Amino acid sequence: MATPLSGAQIRQTFLDFFAQRGHQPLPSASLVPEDPTVLLTIAGMLPFKPIFLGQQKSEFPRATTSQKCIRTNDIENVGRTARHHTFFEMLGNFSFGDYFKSQAIAWAWELSTKTFGLPPERIVVSVFEEDDEAFAIWRDEVGIPAHRIQRMGAKDNFWNSGPTGPCGPCSELYYDFHPELGDDHIDLEDDTRFIEYYNLVFMQYNQDIDGNLTPLQNKNIDTGMGLERMAQILQKVPNNYETDLIFPIVQTAAKIAGIDYSTADESTKVSLKVIGDHIRAVVHMIADGITASNEGRGYVLRRLIRRVVRQGRLIGIDRDFTTDVAETAIALSESAYPNVRMKETVVKSELKIEEERFRKTLDRGEKLLEEILNRETKQISGKDAFELYDTYGFPVELTEEVAIEKGLTVDMKGFEAEMQAQRQRGRDAHKTIDLTVQGTLDTLAENLQGTEFLGYKQPSTQAEIQLLLVNGEPVDRVEAGTDVQVILNQTPFYAESGGQIGDRGYLSGEDLVIRVEDVKKESAFFVHFGRVERGTVRSGDKVTAQIDLSCRRRAAANHSATHLLQAALRKIVDEGISQAGSLVDFDRLRFDFNYSKPLTSEQIQQIEEQINTWIAEGHQAEIAVMPIADAKAKGAIAMFGEKYGDEVRVIDFPGVSMELCGGTHVANTAEIGLFKVVSETGVAAGIRRIEAISGASVLEYLNVRDSVVKDLSDRFKSKPEEIPDRITALQTELKNTQKQLEAVKGQLAIAKADQLLAEVDTVGDFKVLVSQLEAVDPASLQKAAEQLLQKMGEGAVVLGSVPEAGKVSFVAAFSPAVVKQGMQAGKLVGAIAKICGGGGGGRPNLAQAGGRDASKLSEALTEAKNQLKAGLVK
């Protein structure tokens, strides 16, 4: 029996098959997409969407790729079904107005049956119910029996990119795991029998806003074959997770946990599969520049890492393990995706930091669960259960098990409501620009030419208005006082990109002025966002487009300063530092970089001095466009999040910095003027942020600082250089005063407490005092309780107080003999605090608690006295 193809061999076989048939093999695009409407790259066709929409022309009539993809919409199914993943590879072949339906079907059949050797009798296909052409091709040209060609509705077999734009019917190929069941009742929804492994999209229509379909002039082919699914089929394993693409990761996790996968129970296997899937995802996400955070892509990454750690904990892994498992994932992927090995240090550092943080969070979660169990008497609320799940990593099933042991239930309806809200937050996490503009451009793309950018060499130009939009809708004319979006045939305005914001300026004509506040790039179009200040503007008008030169100069200075900042960080702090995001504004700059600890004040000073030295030296900028291979050979650094073609623009300040960049820059570093770091902070695990200013902004900054220093000098009657010592003296004086005040409060509380000794009761062999002290803070209340217990001897003291409005404090102090009787201060004080709407606890002999409802204080103290009597009289 022949050895089945490995996952790597399947990938290469697919690419070679189509390369031999005239397709240009292209590398996988990043998981961070150019498309602003999508959070992550979710499909193999996504990098080609501008071509399918007619916004860009393809360099090749045919292409083939193996594209990395991330989807988390079915994350709960990962590990539980045979085929669901968050990370997967989509093998695709694409035709841009070249071949169409008949050829795509023929090659799909040849690849499946001859190249991969799938038995024809095990393949069932589906077509769109109205696509008679595809049905006939499968039946008459390929020879598939009609009863094995299933007609299906639009939900399953009609693809579109949105409510408008290119669309078309699909044809899907399914593998039949159980042909012995016969062809009488084929149900392609039965995923125990069938698996869809290849989808052919025939992009042949354009859909307008009313749903009307018109044939496209150039018909396209977009296909996708799931690599993991084909590996399952060819390697004859029961699910995708046991293929050689994922199973070595699963085995690594199992070894760390001391588990034999083959004999493990189903829940343990699910945990191992989740680890195997999610580790693949996070390795590629981090390698593509994503860092953990609480929003957007970072939120997805953090959630996946935490799910890995939680699943590891469930199967008994009690140490940090994600980097060990990630090493296996990197080794499996590096031949096809070399960047995962190149970014190995960054990947493992991010995982280590996130895992350590989350393990501490889990420990805190266990304490929270204990508090919830002590607080509740019947049911754990859905909100509490969700907080344990989402913030502290507790599966709701575990919370339910623990609750049942304590005689409680969990509000699952409330939990599900919180889960649904979280899913919505995940969907809303992606921040996009005006998508109504994007939708309109998608619809009109075939009738518009892309905007030519002239802004590198000229600050103004004559241009023609190709399109006017108001609130995303195309209009013929716009009157004064109206906000408008303008598409020009050519422009000097820089569009927001590479962290640099868009230019400001004006579009003007005869008795016409449009103030441009921002410019964004949508595929091939520059969208000028502005307001008509004078006159009436019409589509087709000729205008003068003029940028605000002052704003451009400030942005250029800040952008060049950003390049110098990265060079200084690599020289002074760590040569492995790389950019993790940036912002170039007119009045400031922000630079995010991968580094695990705060910079010292000395390092920041050295960075400022180095950059200002480079500025003073007057390094001339050398800007050139060259093949990307030449740029990399010269050592040019790529900017975070940027996508590069075969030709790239290189900004070189010789001997200082060389980067690939499409932004605007100074001609000489001397034009920057000055550079000043304003702040250095941490923004995510392993990511630091520097905010800085340059040029005129430095003078403005120093003027504000100088004004503050003068004001302080006048207030303190001191010279500027004496202010720090004066403040230190005042702080010391205030601290000493506070200590004295605390001591007086404690003495006063003890003095008040001594008067309570007359209220001491005798319960059995013990002295018991339960009483209230007026307006005593928690620390003083504890001192009073300890002092009273010392004077009473063997016994128990419980005191309550209302130190301020809306706040109740309790303290309980028990002698050793009381504790031996089975009484615990922590449990008692926690129970009575619930009566006042609060909670708390502590040691068996000394504990504090708090509440909010002061009207229930007397009731709580009565309950304390009753519990002490019941517990001490035996």
PDB file of C-alpha atoms in Angstrom, residues 304-455:
ATOM      1  CA  LEU A 304      -7.399  32.001  21.620  1.00  0.00           C
ATOM      2  CA  ILE A 305      -4.308  31.986  23.858  1.00  0.00           C
ATOM      3  CA  ARG A 306      -6.472  31.920  26.972  1.00  0.00           C
ATOM      4  CA  ARG A 307      -8.521  29.053  25.596  1.00  0.00           C
ATOM      5  CA  VAL A 308      -5.274  27.114  25.064  1.00  0.00           C
ATOM      6  CA  VAL A 309      -4.133  27.752  28.650  1.00  0.00           C
ATOM      7  CA  ARG A 310      -7.551  26.858  30.050  1.00  0.00           C
ATOM      8  CA  GLN A 311      -7.714  23.587  28.090  1.00  0.00           C
ATOM      9  CA  GLY A 312      -4.217  22.725  29.283  1.00  0.00           C
ATOM     10  CA  ARG A 313      -5.285  23.282  32.866  1.00  0.00           C
ATOM     11  CA  LEU A 314      -8.353  21.077  32.375  1.00  0.00           C
ATOM     12  CA  ILE A 315      -6.175  18.136  31.330  1.00  0.00           C
ATOM     13  CA  GLY A 316      -3.769  18.587  34.227  1.00  0.00           C
ATOM     14  CA  ILE A 317      -0.959  20.741  32.822  1.00  0.00           C
ATOM     15  CA  ASP A 318       0.208  22.762  35.823  1.00  0.00           C
ATOM     16  CA  ARG A 319       3.127  24.638  34.250  1.00  0.00           C
ATOM     17  CA  ASP A 320       3.747  27.045  31.374  1.00  0.00           C
ATOM     18  CA  PHE A 321       3.564  24.995  28.188  1.00  0.00           C
ATOM     19  CA  THR A 322       2.425  27.127  25.247  1.00  0.00           C
ATOM     20  CA  THR A 323       5.926  27.864  23.966  1.00  0.00           C
ATOM     21  CA  ASP A 324       6.771  24.139  23.877  1.00  0.00           C
ATOM     22  CA  VAL A 325       3.644  23.381  21.867  1.00  0.00           C
ATOM     23  CA  ALA A 326       4.281  26.409  19.648  1.00  0.00           C
ATOM     24  CA  GLU A 327       7.714  25.031  18.754  1.00  0.00           C
ATOM     25  CA  THR A 328       6.036  21.983  17.209  1.00  0.00           C
ATOM     26  CA  ALA A 329       3.615  24.224  15.293  1.00  0.00           C
ATOM     27  CA  ILE A 330       6.494  26.371  14.016  1.00  0.00           C
ATOM     28  CA  ALA A 331       8.454  23.299  12.906  1.00  0.00           C
ATOM     29  CA  LEU A 332       5.422  22.006  10.989  1.00  0.00           C
ATOM     30  CA  SER A 333       4.812  25.338   9.215  1.00  0.00           C
ATOM     31  CA  GLU A 334       8.227  26.844   8.572  1.00  0.00           C
ATOM     32  CA  SER A 335       8.861  25.175   5.201  1.00  0.00           C
ATOM     33  CA  ALA A 336       5.706  26.704   3.707  1.00  0.00           C
ATOM     34  CA  TYR A 337       5.654  29.874   5.847  1.00  0.00           C
ATOM     35  CA  PRO A 338       9.263  30.840   6.747  1.00  0.00           C
ATOM     36  CA  ASN A 339       8.136  33.943   8.655  1.00  0.00           C
ATOM     37  CA  VAL A 340       6.969  31.823  11.616  1.00  0.00           C
ATOM     38  CA  ARG A 341      10.561  30.730  12.235  1.00  0.00           C
ATOM     39  CA  MET A 342      11.899  34.223  11.550  1.00  0.00           C
ATOM     40  CA  LYS A 343       9.469  35.574  14.177  1.00  0.00           C
ATOM     41  CA  GLU A 344      10.044  32.678  16.602  1.00  0.00           C
ATOM     42  CA  THR A 345      11.383  34.906  19.380  1.00  0.00           C
ATOM     43  CA  VAL A 346       8.462  37.317  19.118  1.00  0.00           C
ATOM     44  CA  VAL A 347       5.927  34.469  18.968  1.00  0.00           C
ATOM     45  CA  LYS A 348       7.281  32.684  22.026  1.00  0.00           C
ATOM     46  CA  SER A 349       7.749  35.896  23.988  1.00  0.00           C
ATOM     47  CA  GLU A 350       4.132  36.954  23.377  1.00  0.00           C
ATOM     48  CA  LEU A 351       2.862  33.499  24.348  1.00  0.00           C
ATOM     49  CA  LYS A 352       4.994  33.357  27.503  1.00  0.00           C
ATOM     50  CA  ILE A 353       3.828  36.766  28.723  1.00  0.00           C
ATOM     51  CA  GLU A 354       0.152  36.102  27.965  1.00  0.00           C
ATOM     52  CA  GLU A 355       0.264  32.641  29.559  1.00  0.00           C
ATOM     53  CA  GLU A 356       1.913  33.910  32.745  1.00  0.00           C
ATOM     54  CA  ARG A 357      -0.631  36.708  33.039  1.00  0.00           C
ATOM     55  CA  PHE A 358      -3.557  34.417  32.447  1.00  0.00           C
ATOM     56  CA  ARG A 359      -2.359  31.811  34.948  1.00  0.00           C
ATOM     57  CA  LYS A 360      -2.371  34.527  37.595  1.00  0.00           C
ATOM     58  CA  THR A 361      -5.832  35.514  36.414  1.00  0.00           C
ATOM     59  CA  LEU A 362      -6.998  31.911  36.761  1.00  0.00           C
ATOM     60  CA  ASP A 363      -5.697  31.805  40.324  1.00  0.00           C
ATOM     61  CA  ARG A 364      -7.642  34.965  41.102  1.00  0.00           C
ATOM     62  CA  GLY A 365     -10.680  33.368  39.466  1.00  0.00           C
ATOM     63  CA  GLU A 366     -10.575  30.453  41.890  1.00  0.00           C
ATOM     64  CA  LYS A 367     -10.676  32.934  44.757  1.00  0.00           C
ATOM     65  CA  LEU A 368     -13.589  34.756  43.112  1.00  0.00           C
ATOM     66  CA  LEU A 369     -15.488  31.481  42.726  1.00  0.00           C
ATOM     67  CA  GLU A 370     -15.002  30.779  46.420  1.00  0.00           C
ATOM     68  CA  GLU A 371     -16.340  34.259  47.259  1.00  0.00           C
ATOM     69  CA  ILE A 372     -19.366  33.740  44.991  1.00  0.00           C
ATOM     70  CA  LEU A 373     -20.128  30.391  46.621  1.00  0.00           C
ATOM     71  CA  ASN A 374     -19.928  31.968  50.077  1.00  0.00           C
ATOM     72  CA  ARG A 375     -22.165  34.833  48.965  1.00  0.00           C
ATOM     73  CA  GLU A 376     -24.908  32.937  47.135  1.00  0.00           C
ATOM     74  CA  THR A 377     -27.449  30.690  48.816  1.00  0.00           C
ATOM     75  CA  LYS A 378     -29.364  29.270  45.826  1.00  0.00           C
ATOM     76  CA  GLN A 379     -28.018  30.232  42.427  1.00  0.00           C
ATOM     77  CA  ILE A 380     -24.894  31.624  40.772  1.00  0.00           C
ATOM     78  CA  SER A 381     -26.008  34.418  38.455  1.00  0.00           C
ATOM     79  CA  GLY A 382     -25.379  34.293  34.718  1.00  0.00           C
ATOM     80  CA  LYS A 383     -23.269  37.433  35.037  1.00  0.00           C
ATOM     81  CA  ASP A 384     -21.014  35.851  37.677  1.00  0.00           C
ATOM     82  CA  ALA A 385     -20.714  32.606  35.697  1.00  0.00           C
ATOM     83  CA  PHE A 386     -19.796  34.570  32.592  1.00  0.00           C
ATOM     84  CA  GLU A 387     -17.208  36.661  34.461  1.00  0.00           C
ATOM     85  CA  LEU A 388     -15.610  33.433  35.659  1.00  0.00           C
ATOM     86  CA  TYR A 389     -15.628  32.077  32.097  1.00  0.00           C
ATOM     87  CA  ASP A 390     -14.562  35.166  30.156  1.00  0.00           C
ATOM     88  CA  THR A 391     -12.235  36.945  32.587  1.00  0.00           C
ATOM     89  CA  TYR A 392     -10.891  34.072  34.659  1.00  0.00           C
ATOM     90  CA  GLY A 393     -11.064  31.167  32.240  1.00  0.00           C
ATOM     91  CA  PHE A 394     -13.482  28.896  34.088  1.00  0.00           C
ATOM     92  CA  PRO A 395     -15.591  26.724  31.753  1.00  0.00           C
ATOM     93  CA  VAL A 396     -19.229  27.084  32.733  1.00  0.00           C
ATOM     94  CA  GLU A 397     -19.414  23.294  33.036  1.00  0.00           C
ATOM     95  CA  LEU A 398     -16.798  23.438  35.805  1.00  0.00           C
ATOM     96  CA  THR A 399     -18.693  26.246  37.542  1.00  0.00           C
ATOM     97  CA  GLU A 400     -21.851  24.089  37.366  1.00  0.00           C
ATOM     98  CA  GLU A 401     -20.069  21.062  38.842  1.00  0.00           C
ATOM     99  CA  VAL A 402     -18.690  23.064  41.760  1.00  0.00           C
ATOM    100  CA  ALA A 403     -22.072  24.743  42.313  1.00  0.00           C
ATOM    101  CA  ILE A 404     -23.885  21.378  42.449  1.00  0.00           C
ATOM    102  CA  GLU A 405     -21.393  20.140  45.044  1.00  0.00           C
ATOM    103  CA  LYS A 406     -22.383  23.141  47.180  1.00  0.00           C
ATOM    104  CA  GLY A 407     -26.101  22.658  46.585  1.00  0.00           C
ATOM    105  CA  LEU A 408     -26.407  25.601  44.150  1.00  0.00           C
ATOM    106  CA  THR A 409     -27.456  25.991  40.519  1.00  0.00           C
ATOM    107  CA  VAL A 410     -26.212  28.278  37.712  1.00  0.00           C
ATOM    108  CA  ASP A 411     -28.435  30.702  35.776  1.00  0.00           C
ATOM    109  CA  MET A 412     -27.626  29.278  32.322  1.00  0.00           C
ATOM    110  CA  LYS A 413     -30.092  31.553  30.509  1.00  0.00           C
ATOM    111  CA  GLY A 414     -28.324  34.561  31.972  1.00  0.00           C
ATOM    112  CA  PHE A 415     -24.969  33.041  31.052  1.00  0.00           C
ATOM    113  CA  GLU A 416     -26.064  32.500  27.440  1.00  0.00           C
ATOM    114  CA  ALA A 417     -27.291  36.108  27.254  1.00  0.00           C
ATOM    115  CA  GLU A 418     -23.866  37.310  28.377  1.00  0.00           C
ATOM    116  CA  MET A 419     -22.209  34.985  25.854  1.00  0.00           C
ATOM    117  CA  GLN A 420     -24.340  36.419  23.064  1.00  0.00           C
ATOM    118  CA  ALA A 421     -23.381  39.925  24.092  1.00  0.00           C
ATOM    119  CA  GLN A 422     -19.717  38.897  23.970  1.00  0.00           C
ATOM    120  CA  ARG A 423     -20.112  37.492  20.456  1.00  0.00           C
ATOM    121  CA  GLN A 424     -21.577  40.788  19.383  1.00  0.00           C
ATOM    122  CA  ARG A 425     -18.661  42.639  20.948  1.00  0.00           C
ATOM    123  CA  GLY A 426     -16.324  40.387  18.976  1.00  0.00           C
ATOM    124  CA  ARG A 427     -18.187  41.231  15.771  1.00  0.00           C
ATOM    125  CA  ASP A 428     -18.126  44.924  16.626  1.00  0.00           C
ATOM    126  CA  ALA A 429     -14.465  44.924  17.689  1.00  0.00           C
ATOM    127  CA  HIS A 430     -13.205  45.759  14.197  1.00  0.00           C
ATOM    128  CA  LYS A 431     -13.044  49.499  13.663  1.00  0.00           C
ATOM    129  CA  THR A 432     -13.640  50.413  10.017  1.00  0.00           C
ATOM    130  CA  ILE A 433     -13.907  53.538   7.949  1.00  0.00           C
ATOM    131  CA  ASP A 434     -17.079  54.674   6.200  1.00  0.00           C
ATOM    132  CA  LEU A 435     -18.237  51.372   4.678  1.00  0.00           C
ATOM    133  CA  THR A 436     -21.080  53.039   2.813  1.00  0.00           C
ATOM    134  CA  VAL A 437     -18.412  54.655   0.670  1.00  0.00           C
ATOM    135  CA  GLN A 438     -16.734  51.270   0.132  1.00  0.00           C
ATOM    136  CA  GLY A 439     -20.032  49.679  -0.890  1.00  0.00           C
ATOM    137  CA  THR A 440     -20.735  52.411  -3.413  1.00  0.00           C
ATOM    138  CA  LEU A 441     -17.249  52.138  -4.887  1.00  0.00           C
ATOM    139  CA  ASP A 442     -17.635  48.367  -5.160  1.00  0.00           C
ATOM    140  CA  THR A 443     -20.789  48.917  -7.200  1.00  0.00           C
ATOM    141  CA  LEU A 444     -19.396  51.653  -9.449  1.00  0.00           C
ATOM    142  CA  ALA A 445     -15.828  50.368  -9.764  1.00  0.00           C
ATOM    143  CA  GLU A 446     -16.199  49.150 -13.339  1.00  0.00           C
ATOM    144  CA  ASN A 447     -17.060  52.688 -14.496  1.00  0.00           C
ATOM    145  CA  LEU A 448     -14.323  54.569 -12.626  1.00  0.00           C
ATOM    146  CA  GLN A 449     -10.581  54.799 -13.092  1.00  0.00           C
ATOM    147  CA  GLY A 450      -8.329  54.661 -10.078  1.00  0.00           C
ATOM    148  CA  THR A 451      -6.931  57.877  -8.593  1.00  0.00           C
ATOM    149  CA  GLU A 452      -3.393  58.771  -9.692  1.00  0.00           C
ATOM    150  CA  PHE A 453      -1.290  60.039  -6.758  1.00  0.00           C
ATOM    151  CA  LEU A 454       1.004  62.960  -7.623  1.00  0.00           C
ATOM    152  CA  GLY A 455       1.726  64.158  -4.098  1.00  0.00           C
TER     153      GLY A 455
END
